[in-house]
Short mmCIF file of C-alpha atoms in Angstrom, two decimals:
data_model
loop_
_atom_site.label_atom_id
_atom_site.label_comp_id
_atom_site.label_asym_id
_atom_site.label_seq_id
_atom_site.Cartn_x
_atom_site.Cartn_y
_atom_site.Cartn_z
CA UNK A 1 -26.50 -47.98 -52.44
CA UNK A 2 -30.17 -47.79 -51.50
CA UNK A 3 -32.66 -49.85 -53.48
CA UNK A 4 -34.84 -46.78 -53.82
CA UNK A 5 -33.55 -43.33 -53.10
CA UNK A 6 -34.17 -40.14 -55.07
CA UNK A 7 -34.55 -40.24 -58.83
CA UNK A 8 -31.36 -38.55 -60.06
CA UNK A 9 -30.43 -37.51 -63.60
CA UNK A 10 -26.77 -36.64 -64.20
CA UNK A 11 -25.68 -34.56 -67.20
CA UNK A 12 -22.17 -34.62 -68.62
CA UNK A 13 -19.57 -36.73 -70.37
CA UNK A 14 -16.08 -38.13 -70.06
CA UNK A 15 -14.15 -38.26 -66.81
CA UNK A 16 -16.33 -35.69 -65.06
CA UNK A 17 -19.52 -37.68 -65.53
CA UNK A 18 -17.61 -40.84 -64.59
CA UNK A 19 -16.78 -39.27 -61.23
CA UNK A 20 -20.36 -38.12 -60.69
CA UNK A 21 -21.86 -41.51 -61.53
CA UNK A 22 -19.30 -43.40 -59.44
CA UNK A 23 -20.61 -41.40 -56.48
CA UNK A 24 -24.30 -41.39 -57.34
CA UNK A 25 -24.58 -45.19 -57.72
CA UNK A 26 -23.53 -45.40 -54.06
CA UNK A 27 -26.32 -43.04 -53.01
CA UNK A 28 -29.42 -44.13 -54.91
CA UNK A 29 -30.70 -47.04 -56.94
CA UNK A 30 -32.36 -44.76 -59.50
CA UNK A 31 -29.68 -43.02 -61.56
CA UNK A 32 -29.97 -41.93 -65.19
CA UNK A 33 -26.96 -40.58 -67.05
CA UNK A 34 -27.69 -38.23 -69.96
CA UNK A 35 -24.51 -38.15 -71.99
CA UNK A 36 -23.14 -35.76 -74.59
CA UNK A 37 -22.79 -37.09 -78.16
CA UNK A 38 -20.33 -34.58 -79.60
CA UNK A 39 -17.05 -36.50 -79.41
CA UNK A 40 -15.19 -36.51 -82.73
CA UNK A 41 -11.80 -37.80 -81.65
CA UNK A 42 -10.11 -41.14 -81.03
CA UNK A 43 -12.01 -44.40 -81.30
CA UNK A 44 -15.40 -42.65 -81.02
CA UNK A 45 -14.60 -40.26 -83.83
CA UNK A 46 -13.44 -43.05 -86.10
CA UNK A 47 -16.60 -45.09 -85.52
CA UNK A 48 -18.77 -42.00 -85.93
CA UNK A 49 -17.19 -41.13 -89.29
CA UNK A 50 -17.04 -44.69 -90.62
CA UNK A 51 -20.47 -45.95 -89.54
CA UNK A 52 -22.48 -42.77 -89.03
CA UNK A 53 -23.34 -43.73 -85.44
CA UNK A 54 -23.47 -41.73 -82.23
CA UNK A 55 -19.98 -41.48 -80.72
CA UNK A 56 -19.99 -44.29 -78.13
CA UNK A 57 -17.02 -43.35 -75.94
CA UNK A 58 -18.67 -41.14 -73.34
CA UNK A 59 -21.62 -43.54 -73.18
CA UNK A 60 -19.20 -46.40 -72.56
CA UNK A 61 -17.48 -44.53 -69.74
CA UNK A 62 -20.83 -43.80 -68.11
CA UNK A 63 -21.75 -47.49 -68.21
CA UNK A 64 -18.37 -48.42 -66.72
CA UNK A 65 -18.87 -45.91 -63.90
CA UNK A 66 -22.19 -47.53 -63.00
CA UNK A 67 -20.62 -50.99 -62.61
CA UNK A 68 -20.66 -52.40 -59.10
CA UNK A 69 -17.72 -53.02 -56.79
CA UNK A 70 -18.15 -56.81 -56.88
CA UNK A 71 -16.01 -59.09 -59.05
CA UNK A 72 -18.52 -59.03 -61.92
CA UNK A 73 -18.72 -55.26 -61.96
CA UNK A 74 -14.97 -54.69 -61.66
CA UNK A 75 -14.20 -57.22 -64.39
CA UNK A 76 -16.71 -55.93 -66.92
CA UNK A 77 -15.76 -52.34 -66.21
CA UNK A 78 -12.16 -53.21 -67.10
CA UNK A 79 -13.23 -55.15 -70.19
CA UNK A 80 -15.31 -52.37 -71.75
CA UNK A 81 -12.61 -49.80 -70.96
CA UNK A 82 -9.83 -51.95 -72.46
CA UNK A 83 -8.17 -50.51 -75.57
CA UNK A 84 -6.45 -52.60 -78.20
CA UNK A 85 -2.78 -51.94 -78.85
CA UNK A 86 -1.58 -52.99 -82.27
CA UNK A 87 -0.09 -51.86 -85.53
CA UNK A 88 -3.39 -52.40 -87.35
CA UNK A 89 -6.87 -50.97 -87.69
CA UNK A 90 -7.97 -52.02 -84.20
CA UNK A 91 -5.34 -49.86 -82.52
CA UNK A 92 -6.90 -47.46 -80.02
CA UNK A 93 -10.40 -48.86 -80.22
CA UNK A 94 -12.08 -49.54 -76.87
CA UNK A 95 -13.80 -52.91 -76.50
CA UNK A 96 -16.91 -51.23 -75.10
CA UNK A 97 -17.18 -48.91 -78.09
CA UNK A 98 -17.25 -51.88 -80.47
CA UNK A 99 -19.74 -53.76 -78.28
CA UNK A 100 -22.12 -50.80 -78.14
CA UNK A 101 -21.96 -50.17 -81.88
CA UNK A 102 -22.51 -53.87 -82.62
CA UNK A 103 -25.71 -53.84 -80.57
CA UNK A 104 -26.82 -50.64 -82.27
CA UNK A 105 -26.44 -52.29 -85.66
CA UNK A 106 -28.26 -55.45 -84.53
CA UNK A 107 -31.13 -53.69 -82.76
CA UNK A 108 -31.30 -50.46 -84.78
CA UNK A 109 -32.14 -48.68 -81.52
CA UNK A 110 -29.47 -46.74 -79.56
CA UNK A 111 -31.43 -46.78 -76.29
CA UNK A 112 -32.13 -50.51 -76.47
CA UNK A 113 -28.49 -51.21 -77.32
CA UNK A 114 -27.26 -49.28 -74.30
CA UNK A 115 -29.81 -51.08 -72.13
CA UNK A 116 -28.47 -54.46 -73.25
CA UNK A 117 -24.88 -53.44 -72.48
CA UNK A 118 -25.98 -52.14 -69.09
CA UNK A 119 -27.68 -55.45 -68.30
CA UNK A 120 -24.54 -57.37 -69.28
CA UNK A 121 -22.40 -55.18 -67.03
CA UNK A 122 -24.87 -55.22 -64.15
CA UNK A 123 -24.87 -51.41 -64.28
CA UNK A 124 -26.57 -49.69 -61.36
CA UNK A 125 -28.48 -47.19 -63.49
CA UNK A 126 -29.46 -46.21 -67.00
CA UNK A 127 -27.35 -44.50 -69.67
CA UNK A 128 -28.96 -42.40 -72.40
CA UNK A 129 -27.63 -40.11 -75.16
CA UNK A 130 -28.66 -36.47 -74.87
CA UNK A 131 -29.63 -36.38 -78.56
CA UNK A 132 -30.62 -39.02 -81.09
CA UNK A 133 -28.14 -37.76 -83.70
CA UNK A 134 -24.43 -36.93 -83.46
CA UNK A 135 -23.73 -33.26 -82.88
CA UNK A 136 -20.81 -30.93 -83.45
CA UNK A 137 -19.79 -28.13 -81.13
CA UNK A 138 -18.80 -24.75 -82.55
CA UNK A 139 -16.89 -22.43 -80.26
CA UNK A 140 -15.89 -18.78 -80.34
CA UNK A 141 -12.25 -18.74 -79.30
CA UNK A 142 -10.39 -15.52 -78.50
CA UNK A 143 -6.62 -15.29 -78.72
CA UNK A 144 -4.75 -11.99 -78.47
CA UNK A 145 -7.93 -10.05 -79.19
CA UNK A 146 -8.79 -12.02 -82.31
CA UNK A 147 -11.95 -14.17 -82.26
CA UNK A 148 -12.16 -17.26 -84.44
CA UNK A 149 -14.76 -20.02 -84.85
CA UNK A 150 -13.62 -23.61 -84.41
CA UNK A 151 -15.73 -26.70 -84.97
CA UNK A 152 -15.57 -30.08 -83.26
CA UNK A 153 -15.09 -31.18 -79.67
CA UNK A 154 -11.40 -31.90 -80.09
CA UNK A 155 -10.76 -28.52 -81.71
CA UNK A 156 -12.76 -26.71 -79.02
CA UNK A 157 -10.71 -28.35 -76.30
CA UNK A 158 -7.30 -27.93 -77.92
CA UNK A 159 -7.30 -24.64 -79.88
CA UNK A 160 -5.11 -22.04 -78.12
CA UNK A 161 -7.05 -19.16 -76.58
CA UNK A 162 -10.08 -18.67 -74.36
CA UNK A 163 -13.44 -20.16 -75.29
CA UNK A 164 -16.08 -17.42 -75.09
CA UNK A 165 -19.22 -19.33 -76.07
CA UNK A 166 -20.42 -22.44 -77.84
CA UNK A 167 -23.27 -23.44 -80.14
CA UNK A 168 -24.43 -26.76 -81.55
CA UNK A 169 -24.57 -28.05 -85.12
CA UNK A 170 -27.35 -28.80 -85.86
CA UNK A 171 -28.72 -26.01 -83.68
CA UNK A 172 -31.86 -27.94 -82.72
CA UNK A 173 -30.92 -31.63 -82.58
CA UNK A 174 -33.71 -34.03 -81.64
CA UNK A 175 -33.45 -34.88 -77.96
CA UNK A 176 -33.53 -38.48 -76.78
CA UNK A 177 -37.18 -38.88 -75.71
CA UNK A 178 -36.26 -41.12 -72.77
CA UNK A 179 -33.79 -38.50 -71.51
CA UNK A 180 -36.45 -35.78 -71.62
CA UNK A 181 -38.87 -38.03 -69.73
CA UNK A 182 -36.23 -38.83 -67.11
CA UNK A 183 -35.56 -35.14 -66.46
CA UNK A 184 -39.26 -34.39 -66.09
CA UNK A 185 -39.65 -37.30 -63.64
CA UNK A 186 -36.50 -36.60 -61.60
CA UNK A 187 -36.13 -35.52 -57.99
CA UNK A 188 -32.65 -34.10 -58.64
CA UNK A 189 -30.71 -33.11 -61.75
CA UNK A 190 -26.92 -32.94 -61.40
CA UNK A 191 -24.69 -30.95 -63.77
CA UNK A 192 -20.93 -31.33 -63.63
CA UNK A 193 -18.18 -31.84 -62.91
CA UNK A 194 -16.57 -32.06 -66.32
CA UNK A 195 -15.23 -30.14 -69.28
CA UNK A 196 -17.46 -27.09 -69.05
CA UNK A 197 -17.85 -26.15 -72.71
CA UNK A 198 -17.75 -29.61 -74.28
CA UNK A 199 -19.38 -31.88 -71.68
CA UNK A 200 -21.64 -29.80 -69.42
CA UNK A 201 -23.04 -26.84 -71.35
CA UNK A 202 -24.06 -28.70 -74.55
CA UNK A 203 -26.97 -30.32 -72.68
CA UNK A 204 -28.42 -26.88 -72.02
CA UNK A 205 -28.54 -26.15 -75.73
CA UNK A 206 -30.62 -29.08 -76.94
CA UNK A 207 -33.99 -27.27 -77.06
CA UNK A 208 -36.32 -30.02 -75.83
CA UNK A 209 -33.88 -31.20 -73.17
CA UNK A 210 -33.29 -27.63 -72.00
CA UNK A 211 -37.03 -27.07 -71.86
CA UNK A 212 -37.45 -30.11 -69.63
CA UNK A 213 -34.62 -28.91 -67.40
CA UNK A 214 -36.24 -25.49 -67.01
CA UNK A 215 -39.72 -26.85 -66.31
CA UNK A 216 -38.99 -29.93 -64.21
CA UNK A 217 -40.00 -29.96 -60.56
CA UNK A 218 -36.63 -31.55 -59.78
CA UNK A 219 -34.06 -29.66 -57.77
CA UNK A 220 -30.90 -28.75 -59.68
CA UNK A 221 -27.37 -29.21 -58.37
CA UNK A 222 -24.08 -28.10 -59.94
CA UNK A 223 -20.85 -29.82 -58.91
CA UNK A 224 -17.96 -27.51 -59.71
CA UNK A 225 -14.62 -28.65 -61.08
CA UNK A 226 -11.56 -28.88 -58.87
CA UNK A 227 -9.33 -27.08 -61.38
CA UNK A 228 -9.64 -25.24 -64.71
CA UNK A 229 -9.74 -27.47 -67.79
CA UNK A 230 -6.63 -26.93 -69.93
CA UNK A 231 -7.63 -25.62 -73.35
CA UNK A 232 -11.19 -24.77 -72.27
CA UNK A 233 -11.33 -22.85 -69.01
CA UNK A 234 -7.75 -21.76 -68.34
CA UNK A 235 -7.80 -19.00 -65.75
CA UNK A 236 -11.46 -19.51 -64.86
CA UNK A 237 -12.46 -18.98 -61.24
CA UNK A 238 -15.23 -21.04 -59.68
CA UNK A 239 -17.63 -18.13 -60.05
CA UNK A 240 -16.64 -17.67 -63.73
CA UNK A 241 -17.93 -21.20 -64.40
CA UNK A 242 -21.32 -20.17 -63.02
CA UNK A 243 -21.32 -16.94 -65.01
CA UNK A 244 -20.75 -18.89 -68.23
CA UNK A 245 -23.52 -21.32 -67.30
CA UNK A 246 -25.91 -18.42 -66.76
CA UNK A 247 -24.96 -16.90 -70.13
CA UNK A 248 -25.68 -20.16 -71.95
CA UNK A 249 -28.88 -20.94 -70.04
CA UNK A 250 -30.58 -17.64 -69.15
CA UNK A 251 -33.33 -18.06 -66.62
CA UNK A 252 -32.18 -21.45 -65.35
CA UNK A 253 -32.21 -21.53 -61.56
CA UNK A 254 -29.86 -23.71 -59.52
CA UNK A 255 -30.76 -24.94 -56.05
CA UNK A 256 -27.35 -26.10 -54.82
CA UNK A 257 -23.77 -25.51 -55.94
CA UNK A 258 -21.22 -27.95 -54.50
CA UNK A 259 -17.56 -26.94 -54.39
CA UNK A 260 -14.42 -28.14 -52.68
CA UNK A 261 -12.87 -25.45 -50.45
CA UNK A 262 -9.50 -26.04 -52.07
CA UNK A 263 -10.89 -25.03 -55.47
CA UNK A 264 -12.48 -21.80 -54.24
CA UNK A 265 -10.66 -18.50 -54.35
CA UNK A 266 -12.83 -15.72 -52.98
CA UNK A 267 -15.64 -17.49 -51.15
CA UNK A 268 -17.67 -14.30 -51.01
CA UNK A 269 -17.65 -13.83 -54.78
CA UNK A 270 -18.61 -17.46 -55.33
CA UNK A 271 -21.46 -17.24 -52.84
CA UNK A 272 -22.73 -14.11 -54.59
CA UNK A 273 -22.62 -15.91 -57.96
CA UNK A 274 -24.55 -18.84 -56.48
CA UNK A 275 -27.19 -16.52 -55.04
CA UNK A 276 -27.58 -14.90 -58.46
CA UNK A 277 -28.62 -18.31 -59.76
CA UNK A 278 -31.12 -18.65 -56.92
CA UNK A 279 -29.26 -21.28 -54.95
CA UNK A 280 -27.09 -21.91 -51.94
CA UNK A 281 -23.43 -22.87 -51.73
CA UNK A 282 -22.23 -26.08 -50.09
CA UNK A 283 -18.51 -26.30 -49.40
CA UNK A 284 -17.19 -29.79 -48.69
CA UNK A 285 -13.99 -31.74 -49.15
CA UNK A 286 -14.74 -33.96 -52.12
CA UNK A 287 -11.30 -34.03 -53.76
CA UNK A 288 -9.08 -37.10 -53.80
CA UNK A 289 -6.59 -37.20 -50.94
CA UNK A 290 -3.61 -37.60 -53.29
CA UNK A 291 -3.80 -33.94 -54.30
CA UNK A 292 -4.87 -34.63 -57.88
CA UNK A 293 -7.66 -32.61 -59.50
CA UNK A 294 -10.18 -35.44 -59.37
CA UNK A 295 -13.16 -36.14 -57.15
CA UNK A 296 -13.09 -38.96 -54.65
CA UNK A 297 -16.16 -41.12 -55.33
CA UNK A 298 -16.83 -42.04 -51.71
CA UNK A 299 -16.37 -38.52 -50.39
CA UNK A 300 -18.58 -37.11 -53.12
CA UNK A 301 -21.19 -39.80 -52.46
CA UNK A 302 -21.31 -38.96 -48.76
CA UNK A 303 -21.83 -35.25 -49.39
CA UNK A 304 -24.43 -35.81 -52.13
CA UNK A 305 -26.32 -38.16 -49.83
CA UNK A 306 -26.43 -35.47 -47.13
CA UNK A 307 -27.60 -32.86 -49.64
CA UNK A 308 -30.35 -35.12 -50.99
CA UNK A 309 -31.47 -35.85 -47.43
CA UNK A 310 -31.41 -32.11 -46.64
CA UNK A 311 -28.76 -32.58 -43.97
CA UNK A 312 -26.49 -30.04 -45.64
#
């Protein structure tokens, strides 16, 4: 990791953002994660319903991804990711979720609470929520020609059928002011990989955050997924992901689209889709060598570093 490096803002949530941040912290010392706050399942959903707080799970994972590779970083990353196993009320709760919510209650400031957790972990970057209130995702899902509306991140990801589009509830949630400022001040903004409809696209629908993304002088990079997301993007080609992005964020230009050759069907169609967004396509092997549909942090870091340095 360089002490300086480009100012990079990464959008997303869950395992996709974890992969992106695990790579980015190796490339630059100035990383800001802007994280979705729509989770309504598991430990996060329980805390959200019981205490009325932002769902902490995706924020916790982002903080864990920014932990260093030294003993301190590895240990604290494992601690905050640890889940209790019991027959009681603590079952399934992640330690980091409880720690984050405790600091929120003590400080009455979500951004300050996340900053304190990041300092404890020695995180190489900053983690911010994309909105200052919890949101719900509503999706149009088509199955056998019938379109239905489902609400909630879990429902959107698990309802049988093809997701056609999403919207947010509330439709105009207040953006996190620090996240908006980070986007405006960035050199690069990175979207993806991740669950397309529930982790990536929601950021483009928070009005003030979307406005900053459209107007920022930063260059914009999309990292495509290695495989369709079951329950969300079954049957989607690489270029279909970009088409959906364009439909949800009309007028947004993309400078670079990064894809692994193994996840690309017709390279010509993908290149055409990238050009429609105003960008160029970079093909590079960024997948893990074990054949799983996950990005290798070091491979991804190497390619991102070359892109940022304009060597690719």
